[in-house]
CSV table of C-alpha atoms in Angstrom, one decimal:
chain,number,residue,atom,x,y,z
A,1,MET,CA,18.3,5.5,21.7
A,2,THR,CA,17.1,5.0,18.1
A,3,SER,CA,15.7,7.7,16.2
A,4,ARG,CA,12.6,6.8,14.1
A,5,CYS,CA,10.1,8.9,11.9
A,6,ASP,CA,7.6,10.6,14.3
A,7,TRP,CA,4.7,8.3,13.4
A,8,ALA,CA,6.4,5.1,14.3
A,9,GLY,CA,5.2,3.7,17.4
A,10,PRO,CA,4.8,3.2,20.4
A,11,GLU,CA,3.4,-0.3,19.7
A,12,GLN,CA,6.1,-3.2,18.8
A,13,ILE,CA,4.0,-4.2,15.6
A,14,TYR,CA,4.2,-0.4,14.6
A,15,LEU,CA,7.9,-0.3,15.2
A,16,GLU,CA,8.6,-3.4,13.4
A,17,TYR,CA,6.8,-2.4,10.5
A,18,HIS,CA,8.7,1.0,10.3
A,19,ASP,CA,11.9,-0.7,10.7
A,20,THR,CA,11.4,-3.5,8.3
A,21,ASP,CA,8.9,-2.8,5.8
A,22,TRP,CA,8.0,0.9,5.3
A,23,GLY,CA,9.8,2.6,2.4
A,24,VAL,CA,11.7,-0.6,1.3
A,25,PRO,CA,11.2,-0.7,-2.5
A,26,GLU,CA,8.8,-3.3,-3.6
A,27,TYR,CA,9.1,-4.5,-7.2
A,28,ASP,CA,6.6,-7.7,-6.9
A,29,SER,CA,3.3,-7.1,-8.7
A,30,ARG,CA,1.3,-9.2,-6.3
A,31,ALA,CA,3.1,-7.6,-3.2
A,32,LEU,CA,2.2,-4.1,-4.8
A,33,TRP,CA,-1.2,-5.1,-5.1
A,34,GLU,CA,-1.7,-6.3,-1.8
A,35,LYS,CA,-0.4,-3.1,-0.3
A,36,LEU,CA,-2.5,-0.9,-2.4
A,37,ILE,CA,-5.6,-2.9,-1.4
A,38,LEU,CA,-4.7,-2.8,2.3
A,39,ASP,CA,-4.2,1.1,2.0
A,40,GLY,CA,-7.8,1.1,0.4
A,41,PHE,CA,-9.1,-0.7,3.6
A,42,GLN,CA,-7.3,1.9,5.7
A,43,ALA,CA,-9.3,4.8,4.3
A,44,GLY,CA,-11.0,6.7,7.3
A,45,LEU,CA,-9.1,4.4,9.7
A,46,SER,CA,-5.7,4.5,11.3
A,47,TRP,CA,-2.9,2.3,9.7
A,48,ILE,CA,-2.3,0.5,13.0
A,49,THR,CA,-5.8,-1.0,12.7
A,50,ILE,CA,-4.9,-2.7,9.5
A,51,LEU,CA,-1.4,-3.5,10.7
A,52,LYS,CA,-2.8,-5.5,13.3
A,53,LYS,CA,-5.3,-7.3,11.1
A,54,ARG,CA,-3.1,-7.7,8.2
A,55,GLU,CA,-2.6,-11.5,8.8
A,56,ASN,CA,-6.2,-11.8,9.3
A,57,PHE,CA,-6.5,-10.1,5.8
A,58,ARG,CA,-4.1,-12.3,4.3
A,59,ALA,CA,-6.0,-15.4,5.3
A,60,ALA,CA,-9.5,-14.2,4.4
A,61,PHE,CA,-8.3,-13.0,0.9
A,62,VAL,CA,-6.2,-16.0,0.3
A,63,GLY,CA,-2.6,-14.3,0.5
A,64,PHE,CA,-3.8,-11.7,-1.8
A,65,ASP,CA,-4.0,-13.7,-4.9
A,66,PRO,CA,-5.4,-11.5,-7.5
A,67,ASP,CA,-6.0,-14.3,-9.9
A,68,VAL,CA,-8.2,-16.2,-7.2
A,69,ILE,CA,-9.8,-13.1,-6.1
A,70,ALA,CA,-10.8,-12.0,-9.5
A,71,GLU,CA,-13.2,-15.1,-9.5
A,72,TRP,CA,-15.0,-14.3,-6.5
A,73,GLY,CA,-18.6,-13.2,-6.5
A,74,GLU,CA,-21.6,-12.3,-4.2
A,75,ALA,CA,-21.0,-15.3,-2.0
A,76,ASP,CA,-17.5,-14.3,-1.1
A,77,VAL,CA,-18.6,-11.0,-0.4
A,78,GLU,CA,-21.2,-12.1,2.1
A,79,ARG,CA,-18.6,-14.5,3.6
A,80,LEU,CA,-16.0,-11.7,4.2
A,81,LEU,CA,-18.8,-9.4,5.7
A,82,THR,CA,-19.0,-12.1,8.6
A,83,ASP,CA,-15.3,-12.2,9.0
A,84,THR,CA,-14.5,-10.3,12.3
A,85,GLY,CA,-10.8,-10.5,11.6
A,86,ILE,CA,-11.2,-7.8,8.8
A,87,ILE,CA,-12.6,-4.6,8.2
A,88,ARG,CA,-16.1,-5.5,7.1
A,89,HIS,CA,-17.0,-2.8,4.8
A,90,ARG,CA,-18.8,-4.1,1.7
A,91,GLY,CA,-17.7,-1.3,-0.7
A,92,LYS,CA,-14.1,-2.1,0.2
A,93,ILE,CA,-14.7,-5.7,-0.2
A,94,GLU,CA,-16.4,-5.5,-3.6
A,95,ALA,CA,-13.6,-3.0,-4.6
A,96,THR,CA,-11.0,-5.6,-3.8
A,97,ILE,CA,-12.6,-8.1,-6.1
A,98,SER,CA,-13.2,-5.7,-8.8
A,99,ASN,CA,-9.5,-4.4,-8.3
A,100,ALA,CA,-8.3,-7.8,-8.8
A,101,ARG,CA,-9.7,-8.0,-12.3
A,102,THR,CA,-8.2,-4.6,-13.3
A,103,TRP,CA,-4.9,-5.9,-11.8
A,104,GLN,CA,-5.0,-8.7,-14.3
A,105,GLU,CA,-5.5,-6.5,-17.1
A,106,ILE,CA,-2.7,-4.4,-16.1
A,107,GLN,CA,-0.4,-7.3,-15.3
A,108,ALA,CA,-1.2,-9.0,-18.7
A,109,ARG,CA,-0.4,-5.7,-20.5
A,110,GLU,CA,2.8,-4.5,-19.1
A,111,GLY,CA,3.0,-5.8,-15.5
A,112,PHE,CA,1.6,-3.9,-12.5
A,113,ASP,CA,5.0,-3.2,-11.1
A,114,THR,CA,6.0,-1.7,-14.4
A,115,PHE,CA,2.8,0.2,-14.6
A,116,LEU,CA,3.5,1.8,-11.1
A,117,TRP,CA,7.3,2.1,-11.2
A,118,LYS,CA,7.3,3.9,-14.5
A,119,TYR,CA,6.1,7.1,-12.9
A,120,VAL,CA,9.3,7.3,-10.9
A,121,ASP,CA,11.5,5.8,-13.9
A,122,GLY,CA,12.0,2.8,-11.9
A,123,LYS,CA,13.9,4.3,-8.9
A,124,PRO,CA,12.5,5.7,-5.6
A,125,LEU,CA,12.2,9.3,-5.4
A,126,GLN,CA,14.6,10.6,-2.5
A,127,ASN,CA,13.2,13.3,-0.3
A,128,ALA,CA,14.7,14.9,2.7
A,129,TRP,CA,12.3,15.8,5.3
A,130,HIS,CA,13.4,17.1,8.5
A,131,THR,CA,9.9,17.1,10.4
A,132,GLN,CA,6.9,15.1,10.0
A,133,SER,CA,5.0,18.3,9.3
A,134,ASP,CA,7.3,18.8,6.3
A,135,VAL,CA,5.9,15.3,4.7
A,136,PRO,CA,3.1,16.0,2.4
A,137,THR,CA,-0.2,14.0,2.6
A,138,GLN,CA,-0.4,14.0,-1.4
A,139,THR,CA,1.6,15.3,-4.2
A,140,PRO,CA,0.7,16.2,-7.9
A,141,LEU,CA,2.5,12.8,-8.9
A,142,SER,CA,0.1,10.9,-6.3
A,143,VAL,CA,-2.9,12.8,-7.9
A,144,GLN,CA,-1.7,11.7,-11.4
A,145,ILE,CA,-1.3,8.1,-10.4
A,146,SER,CA,-4.8,8.2,-8.5
A,147,LYS,CA,-6.5,9.6,-11.7
A,148,ASP,CA,-4.6,6.9,-13.9
A,149,LEU,CA,-5.6,4.0,-11.6
A,150,LYS,CA,-9.1,5.1,-11.4
A,151,ALA,CA,-9.2,5.2,-15.3
A,152,GLU,CA,-8.0,1.8,-15.5
A,153,GLY,CA,-10.8,0.8,-13.1
A,154,PHE,CA,-9.3,0.7,-9.6
A,155,LYS,CA,-11.4,2.1,-6.7
A,156,PHE,CA,-10.4,3.2,-3.3
A,157,CYS,CA,-7.2,4.7,-4.7
A,158,GLY,CA,-7.6,8.4,-3.9
A,159,PRO,CA,-4.5,10.9,-4.0
A,160,THR,CA,-3.9,10.5,-0.2
A,161,ILE,CA,-4.2,6.8,-0.5
A,162,VAL,CA,-1.9,6.5,-3.3
A,163,TYR,CA,0.8,8.7,-1.6
A,164,ALA,CA,0.6,6.5,1.7
A,165,PHE,CA,1.1,3.7,-0.9
A,166,MET,CA,4.0,5.3,-2.8
A,167,GLU,CA,5.7,5.8,0.8
A,168,ALA,CA,5.1,2.2,2.0
A,169,VAL,CA,6.2,0.4,-1.1
A,170,GLY,CA,9.5,2.8,-1.4
A,171,MET,CA,8.4,4.6,-4.6
A,172,VAL,CA,9.4,7.7,-2.6
A,173,ASN,CA,11.7,7.7,0.4
A,174,ASP,CA,9.8,9.6,3.3
A,175,HIS,CA,11.7,8.7,6.2
A,176,LEU,CA,12.9,11.7,8.1
A,177,VAL,CA,16.5,12.7,7.7
A,178,THR,CA,17.1,12.0,11.3
A,179,CYS,CA,15.6,8.5,11.1
A,180,HIS,CA,17.9,5.5,11.5
A,181,ARG,CA,16.4,4.1,8.4
A,182,TYR,CA,16.9,7.0,6.0
A,183,GLU,CA,20.2,6.1,4.9
A,184,ASP,CA,19.6,2.5,4.2
A,185,VAL,CA,16.4,3.1,2.6
A,186,SER,CA,18.0,5.8,0.5
A,187,ALA,CA,20.6,3.2,-0.7
A,188,MET,CA,17.8,0.6,-2.0
A,189,GLY,CA,16.4,0.6,-5.4
A,190,ARG,CA,17.2,-0.9,-8.6
């Protein structure tokens, strides 16, 4: 039997996400932005809810192209509020449009990937947790990144959201040491 992190499962979509995506270092600026936006939509909900709607989100938000979304306005907000395939939360939708504009500024200045990965010197932080209860929901680093993102203009990026994001995009390896993915993910990075 395959050993996984306690949170993974029992649904197949959750298992596949854990086994293929979660914790794998992501260095693409657009993909990082997509994940941060999805984590923002997850606020107050379970990740499985977002995971099940991820393809709907990708369709509704044109592949999470921040350069396209940055041009959107109120008509697009209203359109998205009628889309039953996504989370229809005005504040989160408006934040996505605003965050796209902020992403453009950071991307032009230094690259969104560089902006984020500099916090960990370009390499994933390696933890060695034995139980799920050992894993924090936020850290001083996620607090700092959240603060810096907000200073740039980002919304829906509190310290807990940022830490979940850091785990998901591989900035930190929080697979349990007993998880079959721990060693593989530990070996990844630049």
